[in-house]
CSV table of C-alpha atoms in Angstrom, one decimal:
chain,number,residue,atom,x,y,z
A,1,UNK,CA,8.9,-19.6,14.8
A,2,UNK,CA,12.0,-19.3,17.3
A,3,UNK,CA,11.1,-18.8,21.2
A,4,UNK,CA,12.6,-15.4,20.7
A,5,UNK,CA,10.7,-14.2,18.0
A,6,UNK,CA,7.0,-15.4,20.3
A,7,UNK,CA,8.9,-13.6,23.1
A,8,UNK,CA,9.4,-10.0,20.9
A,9,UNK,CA,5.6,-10.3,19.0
A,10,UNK,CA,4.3,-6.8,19.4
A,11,UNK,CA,1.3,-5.2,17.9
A,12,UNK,CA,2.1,-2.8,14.9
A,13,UNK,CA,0.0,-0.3,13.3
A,14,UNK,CA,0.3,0.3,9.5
A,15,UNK,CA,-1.4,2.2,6.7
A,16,UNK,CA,-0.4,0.5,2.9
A,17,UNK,CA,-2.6,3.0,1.1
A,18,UNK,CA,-1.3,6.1,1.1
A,19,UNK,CA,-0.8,8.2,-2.2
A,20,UNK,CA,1.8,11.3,-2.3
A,21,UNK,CA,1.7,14.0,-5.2
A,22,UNK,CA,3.1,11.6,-7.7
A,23,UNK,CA,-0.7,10.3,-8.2
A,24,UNK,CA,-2.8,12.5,-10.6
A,25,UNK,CA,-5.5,13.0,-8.3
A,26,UNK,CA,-3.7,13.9,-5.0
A,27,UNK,CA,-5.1,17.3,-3.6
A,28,UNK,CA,-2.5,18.8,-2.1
A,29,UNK,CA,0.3,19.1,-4.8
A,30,UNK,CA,2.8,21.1,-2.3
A,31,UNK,CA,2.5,18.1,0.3
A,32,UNK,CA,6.3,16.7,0.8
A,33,UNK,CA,6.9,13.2,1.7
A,34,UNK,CA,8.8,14.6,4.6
A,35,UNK,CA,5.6,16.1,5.6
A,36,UNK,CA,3.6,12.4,4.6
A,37,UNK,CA,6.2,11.0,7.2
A,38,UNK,CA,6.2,13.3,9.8
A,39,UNK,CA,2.2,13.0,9.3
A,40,UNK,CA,3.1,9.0,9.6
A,41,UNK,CA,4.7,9.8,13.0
A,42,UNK,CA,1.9,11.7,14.5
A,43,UNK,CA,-0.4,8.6,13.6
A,44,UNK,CA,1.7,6.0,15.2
A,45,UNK,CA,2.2,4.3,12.3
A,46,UNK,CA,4.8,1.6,12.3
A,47,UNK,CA,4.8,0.2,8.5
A,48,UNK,CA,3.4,2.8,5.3
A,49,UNK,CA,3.6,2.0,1.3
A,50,UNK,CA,3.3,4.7,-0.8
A,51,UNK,CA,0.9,3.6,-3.4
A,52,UNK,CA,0.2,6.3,-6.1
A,53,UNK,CA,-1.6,5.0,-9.4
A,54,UNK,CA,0.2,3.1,-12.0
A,55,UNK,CA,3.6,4.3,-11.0
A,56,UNK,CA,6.3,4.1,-8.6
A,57,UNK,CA,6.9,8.1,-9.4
A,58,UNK,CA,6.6,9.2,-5.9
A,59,UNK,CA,8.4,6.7,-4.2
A,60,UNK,CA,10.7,7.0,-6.6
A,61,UNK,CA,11.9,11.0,-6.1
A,62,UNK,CA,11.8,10.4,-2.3
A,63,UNK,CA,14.5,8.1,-2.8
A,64,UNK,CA,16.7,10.6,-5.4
A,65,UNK,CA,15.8,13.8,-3.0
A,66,UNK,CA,17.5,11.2,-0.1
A,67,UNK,CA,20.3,10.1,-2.4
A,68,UNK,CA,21.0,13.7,-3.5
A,69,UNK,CA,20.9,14.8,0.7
A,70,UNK,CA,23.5,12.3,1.0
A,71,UNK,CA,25.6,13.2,-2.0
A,72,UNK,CA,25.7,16.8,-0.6
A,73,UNK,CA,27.1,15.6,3.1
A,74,UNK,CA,29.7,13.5,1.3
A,75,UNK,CA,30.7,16.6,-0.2
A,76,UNK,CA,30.3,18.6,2.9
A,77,UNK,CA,28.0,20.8,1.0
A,78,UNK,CA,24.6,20.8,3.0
A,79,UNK,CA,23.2,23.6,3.7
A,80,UNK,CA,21.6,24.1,7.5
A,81,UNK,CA,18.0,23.3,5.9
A,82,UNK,CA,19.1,20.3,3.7
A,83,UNK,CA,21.3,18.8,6.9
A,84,UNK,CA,17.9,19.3,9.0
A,85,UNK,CA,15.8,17.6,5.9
A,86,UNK,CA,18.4,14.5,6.0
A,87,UNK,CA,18.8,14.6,10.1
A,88,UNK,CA,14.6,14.1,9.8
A,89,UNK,CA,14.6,11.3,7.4
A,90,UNK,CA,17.2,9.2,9.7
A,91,UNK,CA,15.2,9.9,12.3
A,92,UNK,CA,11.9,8.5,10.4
A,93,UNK,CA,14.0,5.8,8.8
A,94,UNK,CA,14.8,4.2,12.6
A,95,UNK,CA,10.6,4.7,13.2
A,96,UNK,CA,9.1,3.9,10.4
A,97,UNK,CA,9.4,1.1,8.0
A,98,UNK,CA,8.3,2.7,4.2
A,99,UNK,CA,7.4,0.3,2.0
A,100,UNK,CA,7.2,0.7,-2.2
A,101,UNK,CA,4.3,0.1,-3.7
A,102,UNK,CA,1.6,0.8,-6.8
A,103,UNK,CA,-2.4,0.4,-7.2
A,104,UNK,CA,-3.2,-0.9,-10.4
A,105,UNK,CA,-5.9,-0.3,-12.4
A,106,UNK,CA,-6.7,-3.5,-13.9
A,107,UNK,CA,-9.2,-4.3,-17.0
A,108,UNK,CA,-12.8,-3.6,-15.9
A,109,UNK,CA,-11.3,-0.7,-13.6
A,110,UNK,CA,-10.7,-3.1,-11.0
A,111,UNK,CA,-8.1,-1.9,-8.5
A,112,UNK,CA,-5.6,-4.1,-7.0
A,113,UNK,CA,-2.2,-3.0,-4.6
A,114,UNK,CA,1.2,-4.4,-4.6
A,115,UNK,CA,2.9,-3.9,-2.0
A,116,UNK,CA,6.9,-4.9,-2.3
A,117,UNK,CA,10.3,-4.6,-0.2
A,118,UNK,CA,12.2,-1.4,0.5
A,119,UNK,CA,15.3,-3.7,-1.3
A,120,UNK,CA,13.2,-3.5,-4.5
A,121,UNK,CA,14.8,-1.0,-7.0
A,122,UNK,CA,13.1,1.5,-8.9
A,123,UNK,CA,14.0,-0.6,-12.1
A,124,UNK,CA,12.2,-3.8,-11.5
A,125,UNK,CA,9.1,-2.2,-9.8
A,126,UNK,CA,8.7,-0.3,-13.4
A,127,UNK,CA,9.4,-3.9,-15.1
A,128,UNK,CA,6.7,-5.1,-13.3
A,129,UNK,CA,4.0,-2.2,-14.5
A,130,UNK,CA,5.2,-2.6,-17.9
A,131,UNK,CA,4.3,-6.5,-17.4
A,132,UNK,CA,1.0,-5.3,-16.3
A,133,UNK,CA,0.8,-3.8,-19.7
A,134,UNK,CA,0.8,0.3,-18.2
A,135,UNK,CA,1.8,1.6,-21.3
A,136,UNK,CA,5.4,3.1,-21.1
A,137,UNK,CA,4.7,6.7,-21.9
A,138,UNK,CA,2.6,6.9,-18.7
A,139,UNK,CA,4.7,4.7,-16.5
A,140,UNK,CA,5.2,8.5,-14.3
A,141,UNK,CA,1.5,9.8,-15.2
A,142,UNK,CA,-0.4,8.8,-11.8
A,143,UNK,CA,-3.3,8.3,-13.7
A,144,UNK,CA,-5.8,5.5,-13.0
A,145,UNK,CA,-7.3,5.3,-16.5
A,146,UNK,CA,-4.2,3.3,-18.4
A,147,UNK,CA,-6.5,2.0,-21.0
A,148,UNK,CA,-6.2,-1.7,-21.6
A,149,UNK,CA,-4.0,-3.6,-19.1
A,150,UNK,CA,-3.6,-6.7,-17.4
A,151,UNK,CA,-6.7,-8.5,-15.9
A,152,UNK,CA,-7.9,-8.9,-12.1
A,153,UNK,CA,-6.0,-12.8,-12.2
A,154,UNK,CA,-3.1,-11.9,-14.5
A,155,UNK,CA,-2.5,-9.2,-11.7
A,156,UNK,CA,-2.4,-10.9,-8.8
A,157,UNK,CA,-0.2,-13.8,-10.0
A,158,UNK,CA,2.8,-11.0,-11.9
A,159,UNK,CA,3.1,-9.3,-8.1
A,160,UNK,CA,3.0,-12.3,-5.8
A,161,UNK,CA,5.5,-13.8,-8.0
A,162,UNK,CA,7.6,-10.9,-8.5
A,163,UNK,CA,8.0,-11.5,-4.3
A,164,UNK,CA,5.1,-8.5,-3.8
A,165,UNK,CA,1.8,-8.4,-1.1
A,166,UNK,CA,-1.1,-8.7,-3.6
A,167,UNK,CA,-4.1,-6.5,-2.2
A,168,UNK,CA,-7.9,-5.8,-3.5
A,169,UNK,CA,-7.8,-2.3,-3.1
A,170,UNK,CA,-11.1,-1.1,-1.3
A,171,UNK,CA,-12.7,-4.5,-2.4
A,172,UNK,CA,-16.6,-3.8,-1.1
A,173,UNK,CA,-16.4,-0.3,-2.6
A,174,UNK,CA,-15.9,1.4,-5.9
A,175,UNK,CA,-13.7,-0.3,-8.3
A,176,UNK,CA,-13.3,-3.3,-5.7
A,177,UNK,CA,-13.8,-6.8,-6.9
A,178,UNK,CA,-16.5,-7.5,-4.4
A,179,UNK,CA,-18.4,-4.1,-4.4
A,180,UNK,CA,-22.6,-4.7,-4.4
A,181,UNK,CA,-24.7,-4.1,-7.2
A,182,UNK,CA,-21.7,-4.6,-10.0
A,183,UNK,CA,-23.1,-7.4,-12.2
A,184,UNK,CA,-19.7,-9.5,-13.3
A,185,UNK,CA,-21.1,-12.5,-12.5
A,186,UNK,CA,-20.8,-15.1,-9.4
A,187,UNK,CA,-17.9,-17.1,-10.8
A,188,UNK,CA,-15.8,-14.2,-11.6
A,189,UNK,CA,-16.3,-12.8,-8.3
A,190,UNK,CA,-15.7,-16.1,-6.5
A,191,UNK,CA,-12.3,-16.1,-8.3
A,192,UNK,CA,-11.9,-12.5,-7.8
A,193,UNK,CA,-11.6,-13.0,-4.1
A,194,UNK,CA,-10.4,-16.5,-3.7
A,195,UNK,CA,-7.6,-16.6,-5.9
A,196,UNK,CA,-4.3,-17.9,-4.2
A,197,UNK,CA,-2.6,-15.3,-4.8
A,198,UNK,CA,-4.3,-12.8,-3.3
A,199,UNK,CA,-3.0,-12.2,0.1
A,200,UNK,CA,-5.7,-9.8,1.6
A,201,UNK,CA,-9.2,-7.9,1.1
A,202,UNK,CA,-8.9,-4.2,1.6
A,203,UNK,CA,-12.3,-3.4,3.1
A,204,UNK,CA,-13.6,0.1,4.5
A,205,UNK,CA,-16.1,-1.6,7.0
A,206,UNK,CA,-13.6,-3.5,8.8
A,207,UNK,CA,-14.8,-2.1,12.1
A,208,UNK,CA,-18.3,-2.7,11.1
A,209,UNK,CA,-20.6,-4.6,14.0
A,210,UNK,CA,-23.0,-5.5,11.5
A,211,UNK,CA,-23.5,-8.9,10.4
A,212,UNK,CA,-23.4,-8.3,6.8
A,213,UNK,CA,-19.6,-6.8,6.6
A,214,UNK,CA,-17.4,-7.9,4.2
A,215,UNK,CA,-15.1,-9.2,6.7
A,216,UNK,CA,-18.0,-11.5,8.2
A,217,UNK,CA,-19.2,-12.7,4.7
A,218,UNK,CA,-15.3,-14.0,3.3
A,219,UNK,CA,-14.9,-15.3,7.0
A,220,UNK,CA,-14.8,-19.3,4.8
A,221,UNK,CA,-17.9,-20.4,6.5
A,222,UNK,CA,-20.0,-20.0,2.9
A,223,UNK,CA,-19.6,-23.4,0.1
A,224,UNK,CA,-19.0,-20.6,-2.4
A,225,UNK,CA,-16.1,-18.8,-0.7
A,226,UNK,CA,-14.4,-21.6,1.4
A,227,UNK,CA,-11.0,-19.6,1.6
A,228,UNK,CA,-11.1,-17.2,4.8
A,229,UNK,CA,-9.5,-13.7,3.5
A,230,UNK,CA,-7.8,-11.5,5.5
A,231,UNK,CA,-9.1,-8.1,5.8
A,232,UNK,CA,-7.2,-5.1,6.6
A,233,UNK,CA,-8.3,-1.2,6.0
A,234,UNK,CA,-6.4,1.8,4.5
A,235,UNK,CA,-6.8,4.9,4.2
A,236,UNK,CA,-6.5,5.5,0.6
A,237,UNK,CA,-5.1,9.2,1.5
A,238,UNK,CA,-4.9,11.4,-1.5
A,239,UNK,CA,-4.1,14.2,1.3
A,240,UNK,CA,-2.4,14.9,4.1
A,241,UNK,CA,-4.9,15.3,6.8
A,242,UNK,CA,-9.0,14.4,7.0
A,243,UNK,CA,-10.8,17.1,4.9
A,244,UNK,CA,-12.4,19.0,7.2
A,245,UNK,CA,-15.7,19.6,4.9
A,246,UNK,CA,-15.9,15.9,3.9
A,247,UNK,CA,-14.9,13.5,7.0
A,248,UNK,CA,-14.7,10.4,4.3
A,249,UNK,CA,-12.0,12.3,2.8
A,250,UNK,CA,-9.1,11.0,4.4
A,251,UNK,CA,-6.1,11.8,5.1
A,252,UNK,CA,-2.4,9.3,6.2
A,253,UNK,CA,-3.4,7.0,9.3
A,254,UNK,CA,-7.2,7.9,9.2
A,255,UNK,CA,-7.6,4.0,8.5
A,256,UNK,CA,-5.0,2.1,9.9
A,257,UNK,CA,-4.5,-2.2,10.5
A,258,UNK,CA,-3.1,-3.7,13.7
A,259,UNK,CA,-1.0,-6.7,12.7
A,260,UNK,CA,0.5,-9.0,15.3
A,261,UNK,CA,4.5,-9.2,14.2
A,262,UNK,CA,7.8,-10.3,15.6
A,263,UNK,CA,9.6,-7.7,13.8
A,264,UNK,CA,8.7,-4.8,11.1
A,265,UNK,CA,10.2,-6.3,8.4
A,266,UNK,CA,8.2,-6.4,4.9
A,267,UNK,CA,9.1,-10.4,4.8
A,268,UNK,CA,7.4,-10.5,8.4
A,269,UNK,CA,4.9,-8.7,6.9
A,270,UNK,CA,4.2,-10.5,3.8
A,271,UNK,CA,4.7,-13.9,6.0
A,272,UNK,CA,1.8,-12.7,7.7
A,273,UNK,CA,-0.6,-12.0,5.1
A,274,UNK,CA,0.1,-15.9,3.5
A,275,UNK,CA,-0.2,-17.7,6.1
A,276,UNK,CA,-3.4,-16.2,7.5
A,277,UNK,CA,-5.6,-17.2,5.2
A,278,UNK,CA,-6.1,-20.6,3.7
């Protein structure tokens, strides 16, 4: 690392778990992703990924409802709301860096994230579900039952080597590969969590004091689980704000990760996450 780069290391706050009407499940089907951005911006977020089940859907109109804002300026045909829409989205662009992403639902109902760069088209992120085997008629579903798919391993390896962040989605909770009380066996679990390809645990008691946190037991000091993982939290939003009658209910930047980066770039990113474990 360059002198200049030490010099301009800054802490940056991101949330790579955030879903947007495009999943199935999402709660508030009017929600905008002007209004997930704007949301972003309130939170001090630095870095999101949209992540919407089994599709890149969401992601995927933001960037046609941009496209189409711009096609209307060439023409000089913007209306005073649709200049205003694409005036907000420059302004978010220069804030905040929005990543593509998916979370998987892989055999067993295992969830895994990938997380890839903003350069990555629409094309080759749906390539890369369709190599997970997400069947193609419900590439744009947002579902998270897909039937038979790709396995926990299989996953991992087809997104790190497609250039993506490979995450265990909510790994100590349901449908993570290191949630209590599932009985898969010790050796599946071991390479669940210790697979090289697997950049990062997403845990939901990363700001646990208690001994017994996930983050604490995958800290490389056990025989078992010699690799140390790195542990970030999400928010897993499938709204726009906390629900107000259910405060685990959360909503964008409810959970966010402080990561230590010389620029907000997803290579700095993705840098990060290899090279802090091992």
């Amino acid at each position: 690392m360059t002198h200049t780069k030490k010099k301009n290391m800054q802490w940056r706050r991101m949330d790579l778990h955030i879903h947007t009407p495009a999943s199935a499940c999402y709660q508030q089907p009017d929600v905008t992703f002007l209004d997930i951005l704007l949301r972003a911006e309130a939170r001090g977020l630095d870095i999101v990924a949209f992540t919407d089940h089994n599709t890149v859907a969401g992601y995927a109109a933001m960037r046609r409802e941009i496209e189409q804002l711009l096609f209307l300026e060439r023409l000089e045909r913007l209306r005073p709301a649709e200049r205003e829409q694409l005036q907000e989205y420059r302004r978010l662009a220069e804030k905040i860096l929005v990543l593509p992403g998916f979370e998987f639902t892989a055999t067993l109902g295992f969830h895994v994230l990938g997380i890839f760069s903003e350069r990555t088209s629409i094309r080759e992120l749906e390539h890369i579900l369709l190599d997970l085997r997400i069947p193609p008629d419900k590439l744009d579903l947002g579902s998270s039952e897909v039937g038979a798919t790709a396995d926990v391993l299989q996953a991992y390896r087809l997104i790190a080597d497609a250039g993506g962040i490979t995450i265990a989605a909510h790994a100590n909770s349901t449908h993570g590969v290191a949630m209590q009380d599932f009985d898969f066996g010790g050796q599946t679990k071991i390479s669940y969590t210790q697979d090289p390809h697997l950049m990062a645990l997403e845990v939901t008691d990363l700001e646990s004091k208690r001994r017994r946190s996930t983050a604490a037991f995958f800290n490389g000091s056990k025989p078992e689980y010699p690799r140390r993982m790195h542990c970030i939290q999400g928010s897993d939003a499938h709204r726009l704000t906390r629900d107000p009658e259910d405060p685990t209910n959360l909503g964008v930047g409810d959970r966010v990760t402080e990561v230590l980066l010389p620029e907000v770039t997803f290579e700095a990113l993705r840098s990060l996450l290899q090279h802090l474990t091992g």
